[in-house]
Structure formats: structure tokens, C-alpha cells
Amino acid sequence: MPFARRIAFLIIALVSCASASATDPQRTLAQLHHTALRAEDGAPGGATHMAQTEDGWLWLSTRMGLYRYDGFAFEKIDLLPAGSNRTEATWVIYAAPGGDLWVSRADGGAARLRHGDITLYDTAEGLPDHVAIDAFGSDGAGRVWASTETGTYRFDGRRWTDVSAISGIQGYVGEWLEDARGNLWATTENAVYILRKNASRFENVGLGSDEPWELLNHPDGSVWARTRSGIRPLPHEWGQPFPHTEPRRANSTTTIFDAEANLWTVDCATNLCRVAEKDVDAHLTGDVSGPTVQAYSEDLGMTSQATMGVMEDRDGHVWVSTKVGLDTFRDSWLSRVRFPKLEVYFALVEDGQGRTWTGTAAHTGKVDRLWRLTPEPVPIPGFAAPVTTAYRDADGSVWLGGRGTLWHMRDGVPARVPLPEDVEARETIVQAIARDGAGRLWTSLRLRGLYVQDGKRWLPAATVAAFPADAPATIHVDPAGRAWFGYLDGTIAMLDGHVLRRFGTGDGLRQGPIVSIATIDGTLVVGAERGLSLFDGKRFRQVAAQPSGRLDSITGIVQGRDGGVWAYGIAGVVQFSREAWAAVLRASSEAVATRLLTMEDGAPGPAQLVRPLPTVLAASDGRLWFAGAQGLAWLDPTRQPTPPSPPPVVIRSVVAGDRTFPSGASVELRDNRDLRVAYTALAPGQPRGLMFRYRLDGAEVAYQDAGTRREAIYTDLPPGRYMFHTEASYDGVHWSRSDPLSVTVAPRLFERTAFQVFCVLFAFALVWQAHRWRVRLLTRRLRWRMDERHRERERIARDLHDTLLQGVQGLILRFQAFADALAKDDRRRAALERTIDRAEALLVEGRDRVKGLRDHAVEEGSLEQQLAALGDDMDPPLHLSTSSRRRRPLNPVVVDEVNAIVREAVINATQHAHARSIRVSIDYAVRYLKIDVQDDGDGFDTDAAPRGDHFGLVGMRERAARIGGRLDVVSRPGKGSAIRLRIPGRIAYATKARTTAV
């Protein structure tokens, strides 16, 4: 591509709104992330055409029918009505602007899918009989065009019309192309036509020749043509860049430019070829061949070499359909290194000249080799031995350890170095090599221990210091020249000169076997089986992991050029940003946000957990190399792929019991209240790594984390209105949301508000009736007790009158007769008359007592009369008032008790409060008899009122309680007093007239 065009393309790319990340031009086809979908994955074979509609669904046209794919499952779509005997085979499919999908049926006719509705078009709608549509296209006005063997057709919104005679096109249209300017292109066998935006007729642009033409849309908005002579932009303005917005739909063809201007085609000698953007120039031939072409190979692991079509979806993933399945290629964080055969257990090292090397140590029937990574692997001739460890010395040379062997490599040439006696014979594994600041070369020999080189001799480490007998799994020399030795028993030994220091559980090492040691930003970092630790100069502090286990078994950790830290463990590749790592150094106990890269991001599985160690290498060119259980991979931190945007989320089905609701429809539940909602995310190119959550507004406050589950289940929902929605995310931070689903649960009869109000009112009525019955019962009992008391008093009065008083009266008369018989001067007569006088006084007192037992209301008048009589005996004036209500007869017992209470109140006011005026009011209310006694005396503190056996207020309250009343006293010192008596009318008022006889 010419330099000027590249600059224009860059400018347009910056101002365009395209979101697709596309494939990295700097990576080869073999280095892209590849996914194969075969029959065992549910993928249909032989997809003649592919399309992605604006909603995100991926569609496939096959001889078995139409399929769609969301990234999780392939679903067949029935286009024919039930009972139809026509073939289900489809031919061309086309994603049109606006979201429609047009489907060409293999036996003629077409179908349009719009928002889940299917409309069939056949001869009655203007299409030819039993002739399949070979291509679709849309012009700038949104009209859909179709080409068949019998002519050119245009859709007017309701039916198809044959416009062959008026379109301006001569011949059969083999291809339609919509460019960025809104023009529609048509190619025939001998000419190229254009329908300019808003025009009504095609015009021949004069580019026709004997060569076949295939038009291509370039991502910069220009139109290119592929002919036998080459691939180049069209002349005039059509071949110039044009700012535009990338469409949210895609359709497959045989040759495409991806979003990074890399050329892809299935129309080449190997059936799949890719040409990087920089190599698409005038030297590229029309058959897409030459040294710059990246071609299909068996190493790609594709479903088949029999390719059929190619398409780039809106996320930048390239799809290739084959006879037996689908293949996708996309950019990823890491690029896998593809060896001729599967290789495992890599020992990574970079020499002083910036060359990266790796040895393998599979120790199987396969020969292990030493490879130079360019980044493609290049084997070193003549080297055929396992490499279990590699170390770069201070002079840039490289040490390689194997099984009983040791090499020192200079300028890419390894030379054998002798090891201690019998090491080679026993094939003792060299586990680690390092040179400390004192210039001593240390070697860890499995099952033999640690050795140090002294000249040409190897001496046990015990000759230097009191090292443990075991061989360390890893050795690290920090910038100060101190050597750190990590052991599988979870301890560390540090040698500073000739001083050895041991670290164990008492120093914070409680994470299990030590598998890596490194210095990052001047801080010693230790990877162990159960976490990562930092050394603060005195003890080790564990780094908090979120989620738990993410930092387990970190067998390699390095720092990139940008200051970020990369660690490799069983969870995958963990990236700490510069800011996150600074936060770790400040407070290791507080978990920080990290990015986890897994196999979906190109990582070669989990880190290899046994030698060779470490498993991460930071090369001088900026690349980071990772040795995993499934291979070797590298990444360039400066060329990080665009993080995927959260995909659209759709609700696929809603089921309640045996009833299925149509997609997009509101849901109303009546008899069955169990709800099952199936949802999905439209991420056909990258479904792994997605997480879901959902919420039913009205029933749930917080989101329910669903993980990878794509179904929500609710049982026995209460009545009400709800709104269901679900969300999807790759990183847990950015979420996409589905359209809301309205759910209404109709209440049952007993759940309806009116019914519940009725039940409450009915229950209240029952309680009220029960209360009234209880009150009437208690009232009857109280009246009965009062009547019984009254009758008993009358009976006692009668008995006393008829017996005791009458007998005493007779005795007095007898004694009087006896006294009259005595002489007047008889002293006995005088004594007897005194006795008779005392007896008469006793008789009078007895009669008074009997009168007290009788009905005072009958004997002494009404309550008003008794209270008025009470006032006549008082010195301060007593003012009696009665309400204007109709007077009602009172229960005699009530009259007695009220009279006693008022008398006591009046006496208290007179004797103790020194009242000057007393007011008594009587109110015959409907529900209560109200008696109020108010005075203007001294008043008193009610809290200090007399208690105990003293009658006073206590006696007044007891009298009130006996007749079912309530007595309230209100008084303040110097403000007088008020006595308020309330007696229920059902007790106070008499129900019938009473007569009393003596």
C-alpha cells in the first residue's frame, strides 16, 4: 500500500466509529487465536453463506436449512409452515440494513426474517418460479435488489418486481456491493455498474474487460477490485478513502479486507490465504500467491481445507466456513508458538545478543531440542538433549542444564561442561543455575543437593555455609548480589557473602513449596504453592488475592517495560498494572484489581509447575514469553488488543408451566406462577469468559450472579408487576443489558385487595361482635352482682328489722313496765331507766344501720337530691349543676357509691384543701355517666397522694372500680383540684324501676 494511502487510512481509522479490533497485521495466520467448531460442537457443515445481522446473531445457510448461532449453541430455524413438503435447503443469505435477514430458498422463493417474524415470498409476490436468488444487495435508498438466472429484481416493500429491462444492467449480475458512499455496485461477466446514491438507474463505469471482477470494500472507505492481474483500488474517487461508520452487519463472500486492511480469501491455491496490510501492494497477484502470503497448513488445526466462504464480523473476528464446520480467527493477547510437533517443558533464556532460546525437556520417545525463537521456532542443528534449566550469565553467555549434563553456550554454540562425578551416569537433573555477586556459580542437582563451582571443581554447598541437604527448586540473585535459594519444603535460604540466613514459617513463609523468586521494583517477590509473598527486609508478607486462588503456584513473575507486572500460575497469566502493583507494595493485605489471561486469550494453558523454572521471560525487545502446560506463547505489552465490548443480551424464551410465551411479549401469569427465563449473549466469536447476572425488579433488590448459567428460575411468584432484565460482561465492570421483560402475576381470589379488605372487615366485625358479646356478658354479670348485693342488703335489713330490732323493742317495753312498777324514789328504778335509755339509743342506732342497708336512692331521693343535701351540711358553698340531657334512672348501688365518692371529695376539699367554693356537675351522657368535682383549694401533688390503708383517694378509686368506673384526679399545688368520675352507661343506668319494701 502506498505511503500516502496508509496515512489517509490511518486518519480515517482514527475518526471512524468502528469498534472492531480486527487481526494484528504484525502476526501471522498461525499466530492468531483459532477456534474450530465441528459437528461435535453442534456446528452444521457445508455453510455456503454466512451473515451477521445488526442484532448480533450469526446466520448460516446450509443444505439442511437455516441456522443461527449465539456463541453457545446452534439453532435451526424453520422457515416453512407446518406440514410443508418442500425442501428446507437454503442458498444465499443476506443481512440487510435495518436488521432484516433475507434468505434465498434453494428451490425458489425467498424469506424475510424481521424481529422474529418470518415472511415468505414466492411467485405470487413476483419472484420467478423454482429459481433461486443468487445474490442480494441494498442501495442508498434502502431498496433491496436480487439477481437470479432469469433477471434482476427489486423489492418495493411488499412484493418483488422484475426490473431487468429498466435497471440499466446488461446481463446476469453475479455480485452486488454496497460501498461506504451509499452506492450500489453490480458486476456482470463483462462490465461493472454503479447505482449512485438516490439515483434510479445503473450506469456502466467503463471498467469491463475479459477478466472476472470481484469488488472489495476497503476499511478506509475505498472500493478495490480483484482481477487476474492483481488487487488494487478502483480509479477516480471510488478508490479514494472516504470517512464512514462501519456497519453493524456482515455478509460472507470469497475475498475480504478485515478492519486492519489485511486481505483474506478462500479463492486461492490452498483454499485459505491471508496477506498482511503492508504486503497488499502492486506486486500482489490476482491469484494471491507469493512469499508474503500466509497460507493454510495442517498446523492450523482447521476443521477442513475445503473452505467455502469468509466473513469478518463486527467484533473483528474472521469466520471461515468449510465443508464440515466453522473456523474463527481473531487477535488475542498472546500468540502461540507453533512447533512442528507438540513440545512441552520449556526452559526460556535470552543471551547477551538479544536472542531468545528455549530448550525442551519432555523426556519421551521424542527427541528434545534447543530452539531459537524468532519468534517462530528454529532448531539448533546437532543439539538433541533435554534442557531442564537455563541461565544467562553476567557476560551474556548462557548456561544450560539437562539430565546429567551442563552446557555453556557462547555465540549460539553450546559446549559441554563437566559436572560432579557420577552425575552424568545417573542422569541427575540440573534444577537451577545462578552466579552470585561474589562470582560463585551455583548448581542445584536433584537428589544430590546444592553445589558451587570452585575453578573447575564442584564442591558441596556445605563447604561455604550450613545449607540444607535438599536441592533448591529455584535460585535467584538479587541486584545486591545476594543469592536466594527456594526449597520445596517452603523455606528459603539467603547467602550474603559467607553469611547464610534461613527463613521459614516464623518469618511469614506459610504458603507451601517455593516455586519462584524474583526482584520487582527492588522488592523480593516469592511465588509459592498457595500464594505470592513480598519481603519487607525482615519478614514475608502475603499478597491478597481476589478472587481467592488467583495467585497460587506463580512459577514466573517479571516486570514489563511499562511498569506493569506479569505473573504466571495455575489460574493463567495475571497482569498487575503499574498502579495496581504500586498499591500492592503499599499494602499487600489489600486485594487489587488484576487482569487474568486464560487460554481464551491465547495463554498456553496453566503454567508448567515443575522444572524448567521460571516460566516467564522478559526479553530485551519488550516481548514477554510464557511457558505453559500446553505450549509456549509470547505477547507484546505495547500491542494489547482492544478489550471486547460486552455483547448484546437477548431473552430467548419464557416458560411458565406448559405455556411458552413468544419472545418480546409481555408475560402474564395466572394459574402457574413458576417462571423460567432463558437468555443468551450474542457473542459468536468469543463466548468464553462471559459472565451473566440478572434481576427481577419488584422481587429482588440486588443482582443475582449467574456465572456462565443462561437461565433464571423463579417459583411461586407473589402477585404483582415485575420487570426482568439480564446483563453480560467479560470483566465484571462493563455490562450490557437486555431489553426489559414485563411480568405480571395476577392475584388469586384470596389475594385480591377487595377480598382481603372484605376479610379484614369481616374479621373486625366478628371481633367487634365478640367484644360486644363479652361486654354484655360482663355487664350482665356486674349487674347481677350489684342486684344480688342490693337484694342481700335488703334481706339483711328486713331480717334485722323483723328479729333483732323488734325483739329489742319488746325487751325495752318489758323493762319499762318493770321500771314503772318501782317506786320513784327507788334507786333501782333510776338505774333501770338509765339502762332503758341506753337500750333505746342502741335501738335508734340499729335502725339507722338498717336504713343504711336499704336502697338510698329509694329512701333518700335521686342523686341530685342526695348531693344537694350534702351541700346543705357544708360550710363552703357547693354549686350543683346538671347537663341539659334527659335525666335517666340510675342503678341504686351506683347512686350509693357515687354519693360516697363525692362526699369524700367534698370533705377532702373542705378539710384539707381549704376550698372556698366547690362545683359538682352531673352529665347523663349516652355512653357514660360523668361526675366532675372541682374546687379552688390549695391543691396537691398527685404523685404524693396518700396510699396504703388510708382511705382517701385509694378508697375513692376502689369504689369507682367496684362499679366499673374510672376515677381521674387532676391537681397542682395552689391550683385547686378536679375529680373526674366516668361510669359506663350500661352499668350506671337502671334498666327497670326498683321497689323496696321493709
PDB file of C-alpha atoms in Angstrom, residues 744-964:
ATOM      1  CA  THR A 744     -47.419  -9.607  35.652  1.00  0.00           C
ATOM      2  CA  VAL A 745     -48.655 -12.116  38.201  1.00  0.00           C
ATOM      3  CA  ALA A 746     -52.422 -11.925  38.552  1.00  0.00           C
ATOM      4  CA  PRO A 747     -53.681 -12.343  42.118  1.00  0.00           C
ATOM      5  CA  ARG A 748     -55.928 -15.239  43.055  1.00  0.00           C
ATOM      6  CA  LEU A 749     -59.319 -14.506  44.630  1.00  0.00           C
ATOM      7  CA  PHE A 750     -57.990 -14.607  48.155  1.00  0.00           C
ATOM      8  CA  GLU A 751     -55.049 -12.365  47.133  1.00  0.00           C
ATOM      9  CA  ARG A 752     -57.160  -9.577  45.662  1.00  0.00           C
ATOM     10  CA  THR A 753     -57.213  -6.339  47.613  1.00  0.00           C
ATOM     11  CA  ALA A 754     -61.010  -6.149  47.712  1.00  0.00           C
ATOM     12  CA  PHE A 755     -61.234  -9.692  49.037  1.00  0.00           C
ATOM     13  CA  GLN A 756     -58.572  -9.020  51.635  1.00  0.00           C
ATOM     14  CA  VAL A 757     -60.314  -5.800  52.699  1.00  0.00           C
ATOM     15  CA  PHE A 758     -63.567  -7.738  52.955  1.00  0.00           C
ATOM     16  CA  CYS A 759     -61.852 -10.401  55.078  1.00  0.00           C
ATOM     17  CA  VAL A 760     -60.344  -7.743  57.326  1.00  0.00           C
ATOM     18  CA  LEU A 761     -63.697  -6.018  57.733  1.00  0.00           C
ATOM     19  CA  PHE A 762     -65.431  -9.327  58.327  1.00  0.00           C
ATOM     20  CA  ALA A 763     -62.834 -10.323  60.896  1.00  0.00           C
ATOM     21  CA  PHE A 764     -63.154  -6.912  62.513  1.00  0.00           C
ATOM     22  CA  ALA A 765     -66.913  -7.358  62.608  1.00  0.00           C
ATOM     23  CA  LEU A 766     -66.510 -10.747  64.240  1.00  0.00           C
ATOM     24  CA  VAL A 767     -64.093  -9.340  66.776  1.00  0.00           C
ATOM     25  CA  TRP A 768     -66.417  -6.426  67.407  1.00  0.00           C
ATOM     26  CA  GLN A 769     -69.370  -8.721  67.877  1.00  0.00           C
ATOM     27  CA  ALA A 770     -67.315 -10.926  70.157  1.00  0.00           C
ATOM     28  CA  HIS A 771     -66.252  -7.862  72.074  1.00  0.00           C
ATOM     29  CA  ARG A 772     -69.811  -6.620  72.368  1.00  0.00           C
ATOM     30  CA  TRP A 773     -70.956 -10.060  73.478  1.00  0.00           C
ATOM     31  CA  ARG A 774     -68.190 -10.150  76.041  1.00  0.00           C
ATOM     32  CA  VAL A 775     -69.035  -6.647  77.233  1.00  0.00           C
ATOM     33  CA  ARG A 776     -72.718  -7.527  77.502  1.00  0.00           C
ATOM     34  CA  LEU A 777     -71.821 -10.689  79.374  1.00  0.00           C
ATOM     35  CA  LEU A 778     -69.585  -8.790  81.790  1.00  0.00           C
ATOM     36  CA  THR A 779     -72.230  -6.104  82.159  1.00  0.00           C
ATOM     37  CA  ARG A 780     -74.882  -8.682  82.944  1.00  0.00           C
ATOM     38  CA  ARG A 781     -72.575 -10.309  85.452  1.00  0.00           C
ATOM     39  CA  LEU A 782     -71.793  -6.970  87.066  1.00  0.00           C
ATOM     40  CA  ARG A 783     -75.459  -6.004  87.150  1.00  0.00           C
ATOM     41  CA  TRP A 784     -76.280  -9.392  88.548  1.00  0.00           C
ATOM     42  CA  ARG A 785     -73.687  -8.976  91.273  1.00  0.00           C
ATOM     43  CA  MET A 786     -74.923  -5.451  92.046  1.00  0.00           C
ATOM     44  CA  ASP A 787     -78.545  -6.618  92.126  1.00  0.00           C
ATOM     45  CA  GLU A 788     -77.587  -9.570  94.242  1.00  0.00           C
ATOM     46  CA  ARG A 789     -75.734  -7.239  96.576  1.00  0.00           C
ATOM     47  CA  HIS A 790     -78.735  -4.924  96.744  1.00  0.00           C
ATOM     48  CA  ARG A 791     -81.132  -7.770  97.408  1.00  0.00           C
ATOM     49  CA  GLU A 792     -78.836  -9.182 100.075  1.00  0.00           C
ATOM     50  CA  ARG A 793     -78.698  -5.818 101.814  1.00  0.00           C
ATOM     51  CA  GLU A 794     -82.486  -5.540 101.727  1.00  0.00           C
ATOM     52  CA  ARG A 795     -82.826  -9.075 103.078  1.00  0.00           C
ATOM     53  CA  ILE A 796     -80.408  -8.330 105.897  1.00  0.00           C
ATOM     54  CA  ALA A 797     -82.281  -5.096 106.658  1.00  0.00           C
ATOM     55  CA  ARG A 798     -85.593  -6.952 106.804  1.00  0.00           C
ATOM     56  CA  ASP A 799     -84.179  -9.691 108.989  1.00  0.00           C
ATOM     57  CA  LEU A 800     -82.651  -7.176 111.409  1.00  0.00           C
ATOM     58  CA  HIS A 801     -85.871  -5.216 111.479  1.00  0.00           C
ATOM     59  CA  ASP A 802     -88.088  -8.226 111.935  1.00  0.00           C
ATOM     60  CA  THR A 803     -85.972 -10.023 114.501  1.00  0.00           C
ATOM     61  CA  LEU A 804     -83.297  -8.123 116.373  1.00  0.00           C
ATOM     62  CA  LEU A 805     -84.849  -4.659 116.402  1.00  0.00           C
ATOM     63  CA  GLN A 806     -88.357  -5.920 117.142  1.00  0.00           C
ATOM     64  CA  GLY A 807     -87.008  -8.122 119.941  1.00  0.00           C
ATOM     65  CA  VAL A 808     -85.016  -5.271 121.430  1.00  0.00           C
ATOM     66  CA  GLN A 809     -88.097  -3.056 121.249  1.00  0.00           C
ATOM     67  CA  GLY A 810     -90.078  -5.683 123.152  1.00  0.00           C
ATOM     68  CA  LEU A 811     -87.397  -6.018 125.775  1.00  0.00           C
ATOM     69  CA  ILE A 812     -87.343  -2.244 126.231  1.00  0.00           C
ATOM     70  CA  LEU A 813     -91.114  -2.217 126.742  1.00  0.00           C
ATOM     71  CA  ARG A 814     -90.877  -5.018 129.293  1.00  0.00           C
ATOM     72  CA  PHE A 815     -88.078  -3.276 131.113  1.00  0.00           C
ATOM     73  CA  GLN A 816     -90.059  -0.027 131.043  1.00  0.00           C
ATOM     74  CA  ALA A 817     -93.067  -1.757 132.583  1.00  0.00           C
ATOM     75  CA  PHE A 818     -90.865  -3.231 135.241  1.00  0.00           C
ATOM     76  CA  ALA A 819     -89.366   0.187 135.927  1.00  0.00           C
ATOM     77  CA  ASP A 820     -92.816   1.814 136.167  1.00  0.00           C
ATOM     78  CA  ALA A 821     -93.743  -0.693 138.847  1.00  0.00           C
ATOM     79  CA  LEU A 822     -90.956   0.501 141.085  1.00  0.00           C
ATOM     80  CA  ALA A 823     -91.298   3.477 143.382  1.00  0.00           C
ATOM     81  CA  LYS A 824     -89.984   6.736 142.045  1.00  0.00           C
ATOM     82  CA  ASP A 825     -87.526   7.054 144.877  1.00  0.00           C
ATOM     83  CA  ASP A 826     -86.278   3.573 144.342  1.00  0.00           C
ATOM     84  CA  ARG A 827     -82.628   3.684 143.316  1.00  0.00           C
ATOM     85  CA  ARG A 828     -83.091   0.596 141.207  1.00  0.00           C
ATOM     86  CA  ARG A 829     -85.718   2.431 139.155  1.00  0.00           C
ATOM     87  CA  ALA A 830     -83.268   5.195 138.326  1.00  0.00           C
ATOM     88  CA  ALA A 831     -80.577   2.672 137.305  1.00  0.00           C
ATOM     89  CA  LEU A 832     -83.090   0.708 135.280  1.00  0.00           C
ATOM     90  CA  GLU A 833     -84.353   3.802 133.467  1.00  0.00           C
ATOM     91  CA  ARG A 834     -80.745   4.728 132.597  1.00  0.00           C
ATOM     92  CA  THR A 835     -80.300   1.261 131.145  1.00  0.00           C
ATOM     93  CA  ILE A 836     -83.550   1.588 129.220  1.00  0.00           C
ATOM     94  CA  ASP A 837     -82.345   4.938 127.812  1.00  0.00           C
ATOM     95  CA  ARG A 838     -79.114   3.321 126.636  1.00  0.00           C
ATOM     96  CA  ALA A 839     -81.097   0.473 125.058  1.00  0.00           C
ATOM     97  CA  GLU A 840     -83.338   2.946 123.217  1.00  0.00           C
ATOM     98  CA  ALA A 841     -80.242   4.757 121.952  1.00  0.00           C
ATOM     99  CA  LEU A 842     -78.887   1.427 120.790  1.00  0.00           C
ATOM    100  CA  LEU A 843     -82.207   0.701 119.090  1.00  0.00           C
ATOM    101  CA  VAL A 844     -82.078   4.035 117.264  1.00  0.00           C
ATOM    102  CA  GLU A 845     -78.540   3.337 116.153  1.00  0.00           C
ATOM    103  CA  GLY A 846     -79.577  -0.118 114.957  1.00  0.00           C
ATOM    104  CA  ARG A 847     -82.448   1.333 112.946  1.00  0.00           C
ATOM    105  CA  ASP A 848     -80.011   3.791 111.362  1.00  0.00           C
ATOM    106  CA  ARG A 849     -77.737   0.882 110.399  1.00  0.00           C
ATOM    107  CA  VAL A 850     -80.678  -0.974 108.900  1.00  0.00           C
ATOM    108  CA  LYS A 851     -81.607   2.133 106.942  1.00  0.00           C
ATOM    109  CA  GLY A 852     -78.045   2.234 105.604  1.00  0.00           C
ATOM    110  CA  LEU A 853     -78.512  -1.246 104.180  1.00  0.00           C
ATOM    111  CA  ARG A 854     -81.636  -0.253 102.270  1.00  0.00           C
ATOM    112  CA  ASP A 855     -81.861   1.492  98.897  1.00  0.00           C
ATOM    113  CA  HIS A 856     -80.749   5.052  99.488  1.00  0.00           C
ATOM    114  CA  ALA A 857     -81.988   6.079  96.035  1.00  0.00           C
ATOM    115  CA  VAL A 858     -85.447   4.975  97.052  1.00  0.00           C
ATOM    116  CA  GLU A 859     -85.208   6.092 100.656  1.00  0.00           C
ATOM    117  CA  GLU A 860     -83.351   9.345 100.231  1.00  0.00           C
ATOM    118  CA  GLY A 861     -84.269  10.521  96.724  1.00  0.00           C
ATOM    119  CA  SER A 862     -82.313  10.979  93.456  1.00  0.00           C
ATOM    120  CA  LEU A 863     -78.579  11.503  93.096  1.00  0.00           C
ATOM    121  CA  GLU A 864     -79.127  15.237  92.667  1.00  0.00           C
ATOM    122  CA  GLN A 865     -81.185  15.343  95.880  1.00  0.00           C
ATOM    123  CA  GLN A 866     -78.555  13.480  97.863  1.00  0.00           C
ATOM    124  CA  LEU A 867     -75.759  15.708  96.581  1.00  0.00           C
ATOM    125  CA  ALA A 868     -77.854  18.839  97.252  1.00  0.00           C
ATOM    126  CA  ALA A 869     -78.442  17.621 100.780  1.00  0.00           C
ATOM    127  CA  LEU A 870     -74.721  17.104 101.100  1.00  0.00           C
ATOM    128  CA  GLY A 871     -74.202  20.755 100.232  1.00  0.00           C
ATOM    129  CA  ASP A 872     -76.531  21.873 102.976  1.00  0.00           C
ATOM    130  CA  ASP A 873     -74.167  20.380 105.561  1.00  0.00           C
ATOM    131  CA  MET A 874     -71.016  22.043 104.140  1.00  0.00           C
ATOM    132  CA  ASP A 875     -69.640  25.403 105.131  1.00  0.00           C
ATOM    133  CA  PRO A 876     -68.181  26.481 101.744  1.00  0.00           C
ATOM    134  CA  PRO A 877     -70.847  26.804  99.090  1.00  0.00           C
ATOM    135  CA  LEU A 878     -71.380  23.753  96.878  1.00  0.00           C
ATOM    136  CA  HIS A 879     -72.670  24.531  93.398  1.00  0.00           C
ATOM    137  CA  LEU A 880     -74.503  21.599  91.799  1.00  0.00           C
ATOM    138  CA  SER A 881     -75.217  21.590  88.067  1.00  0.00           C
ATOM    139  CA  THR A 882     -76.808  19.027  85.776  1.00  0.00           C
ATOM    140  CA  SER A 883     -76.434  18.740  81.995  1.00  0.00           C
ATOM    141  CA  SER A 884     -79.273  19.616  79.731  1.00  0.00           C
ATOM    142  CA  ARG A 885     -79.523  15.986  78.670  1.00  0.00           C
ATOM    143  CA  ARG A 886     -82.516  13.948  79.699  1.00  0.00           C
ATOM    144  CA  ARG A 887     -82.139  12.555  83.177  1.00  0.00           C
ATOM    145  CA  ARG A 888     -82.018   8.785  83.330  1.00  0.00           C
ATOM    146  CA  PRO A 889     -82.767   6.487  86.263  1.00  0.00           C
ATOM    147  CA  LEU A 890     -79.640   5.210  87.969  1.00  0.00           C
ATOM    148  CA  ASN A 891     -78.712   1.918  89.498  1.00  0.00           C
ATOM    149  CA  PRO A 892     -79.157   2.299  93.260  1.00  0.00           C
ATOM    150  CA  VAL A 893     -75.780   0.806  94.019  1.00  0.00           C
ATOM    151  CA  VAL A 894     -74.198   3.283  91.640  1.00  0.00           C
ATOM    152  CA  VAL A 895     -76.030   6.129  93.403  1.00  0.00           C
ATOM    153  CA  ASP A 896     -74.675   4.985  96.765  1.00  0.00           C
ATOM    154  CA  GLU A 897     -71.101   4.684  95.502  1.00  0.00           C
ATOM    155  CA  VAL A 898     -71.206   7.997  93.638  1.00  0.00           C
ATOM    156  CA  ASN A 899     -72.641   9.727  96.672  1.00  0.00           C
ATOM    157  CA  ALA A 900     -69.850   8.279  98.822  1.00  0.00           C
ATOM    158  CA  ILE A 901     -67.152   9.286  96.330  1.00  0.00           C
ATOM    159  CA  VAL A 902     -68.478  12.847  96.015  1.00  0.00           C
ATOM    160  CA  ARG A 903     -68.875  13.134  99.790  1.00  0.00           C
ATOM    161  CA  GLU A 904     -65.255  12.089 100.263  1.00  0.00           C
ATOM    162  CA  ALA A 905     -64.099  14.542  97.594  1.00  0.00           C
ATOM    163  CA  VAL A 906     -66.065  17.392  99.156  1.00  0.00           C
ATOM    164  CA  ILE A 907     -64.803  16.584 102.660  1.00  0.00           C
ATOM    165  CA  ASN A 908     -61.186  16.474 101.382  1.00  0.00           C
ATOM    166  CA  ALA A 909     -61.632  19.816  99.658  1.00  0.00           C
ATOM    167  CA  THR A 910     -63.107  21.378 102.763  1.00  0.00           C
ATOM    168  CA  GLN A 911     -60.856  19.962 105.476  1.00  0.00           C
ATOM    169  CA  HIS A 912     -57.516  19.588 103.677  1.00  0.00           C
ATOM    170  CA  ALA A 913     -57.561  21.956 100.708  1.00  0.00           C
ATOM    171  CA  HIS A 914     -59.382  24.822 102.480  1.00  0.00           C
ATOM    172  CA  ALA A 915     -61.562  25.302  99.437  1.00  0.00           C
ATOM    173  CA  ARG A 916     -63.737  28.380  99.264  1.00  0.00           C
ATOM    174  CA  SER A 917     -66.006  27.077  96.544  1.00  0.00           C
ATOM    175  CA  ILE A 918     -66.850  23.587  95.266  1.00  0.00           C
ATOM    176  CA  ARG A 919     -68.561  22.743  91.987  1.00  0.00           C
ATOM    177  CA  VAL A 920     -70.233  19.411  91.247  1.00  0.00           C
ATOM    178  CA  SER A 921     -71.569  18.652  87.773  1.00  0.00           C
ATOM    179  CA  ILE A 922     -73.579  15.649  86.571  1.00  0.00           C
ATOM    180  CA  ASP A 923     -73.771  14.685  82.877  1.00  0.00           C
ATOM    181  CA  TYR A 924     -76.118  11.915  81.715  1.00  0.00           C
ATOM    182  CA  ALA A 925     -74.225  11.079  78.516  1.00  0.00           C
ATOM    183  CA  VAL A 926     -75.290   8.243  76.265  1.00  0.00           C
ATOM    184  CA  ARG A 927     -72.311   6.021  76.911  1.00  0.00           C
ATOM    185  CA  TYR A 928     -71.135   7.325  80.271  1.00  0.00           C
ATOM    186  CA  LEU A 929     -72.397   8.890  83.485  1.00  0.00           C
ATOM    187  CA  LYS A 930     -69.936  11.727  84.129  1.00  0.00           C
ATOM    188  CA  ILE A 931     -69.444  13.278  87.569  1.00  0.00           C
ATOM    189  CA  ASP A 932     -66.955  16.166  87.985  1.00  0.00           C
ATOM    190  CA  VAL A 933     -65.974  17.726  91.337  1.00  0.00           C
ATOM    191  CA  GLN A 934     -63.842  20.872  91.156  1.00  0.00           C
ATOM    192  CA  ASP A 935     -62.585  23.093  93.963  1.00  0.00           C
ATOM    193  CA  ASP A 936     -60.434  26.203  94.283  1.00  0.00           C
ATOM    194  CA  GLY A 937     -58.460  24.938  97.245  1.00  0.00           C
ATOM    195  CA  ASP A 938     -54.738  24.531  97.835  1.00  0.00           C
ATOM    196  CA  GLY A 939     -54.351  21.576  95.530  1.00  0.00           C
ATOM    197  CA  PHE A 940     -51.707  18.907  95.944  1.00  0.00           C
ATOM    198  CA  ASP A 941     -49.116  16.827  94.135  1.00  0.00           C
ATOM    199  CA  THR A 942     -50.922  13.791  92.733  1.00  0.00           C
ATOM    200  CA  ASP A 943     -47.714  11.729  92.839  1.00  0.00           C
ATOM    201  CA  ALA A 944     -47.598  12.248  96.616  1.00  0.00           C
ATOM    202  CA  ALA A 945     -51.239  11.304  97.186  1.00  0.00           C
ATOM    203  CA  PRO A 946     -51.946   9.097 100.228  1.00  0.00           C
ATOM    204  CA  ARG A 947     -51.557   5.378  99.691  1.00  0.00           C
ATOM    205  CA  GLY A 948     -51.745   2.204 101.758  1.00  0.00           C
ATOM    206  CA  ASP A 949     -54.608   1.591 104.177  1.00  0.00           C
ATOM    207  CA  HIS A 950     -55.619   5.278 104.297  1.00  0.00           C
ATOM    208  CA  PHE A 951     -58.964   5.586 102.537  1.00  0.00           C
ATOM    209  CA  GLY A 952     -58.660   8.954 100.774  1.00  0.00           C
ATOM    210  CA  LEU A 953     -58.047   8.722  97.040  1.00  0.00           C
ATOM    211  CA  VAL A 954     -57.379   4.981  97.244  1.00  0.00           C
ATOM    212  CA  GLY A 955     -60.819   4.394  98.685  1.00  0.00           C
ATOM    213  CA  MET A 956     -62.435   6.603  96.056  1.00  0.00           C
ATOM    214  CA  ARG A 957     -60.706   4.643  93.270  1.00  0.00           C
ATOM    215  CA  GLU A 958     -61.727   1.338  94.848  1.00  0.00           C
ATOM    216  CA  ARG A 959     -65.373   2.479  94.982  1.00  0.00           C
ATOM    217  CA  ALA A 960     -65.177   3.556  91.337  1.00  0.00           C
ATOM    218  CA  ALA A 961     -63.652   0.221  90.330  1.00  0.00           C
ATOM    219  CA  ARG A 962     -66.408  -1.720  92.115  1.00  0.00           C
ATOM    220  CA  ILE A 963     -68.996  -0.187  89.813  1.00  0.00           C
ATOM    221  CA  GLY A 964     -66.842  -0.487  86.656  1.00  0.00           C
TER     222      GLY A 964
END
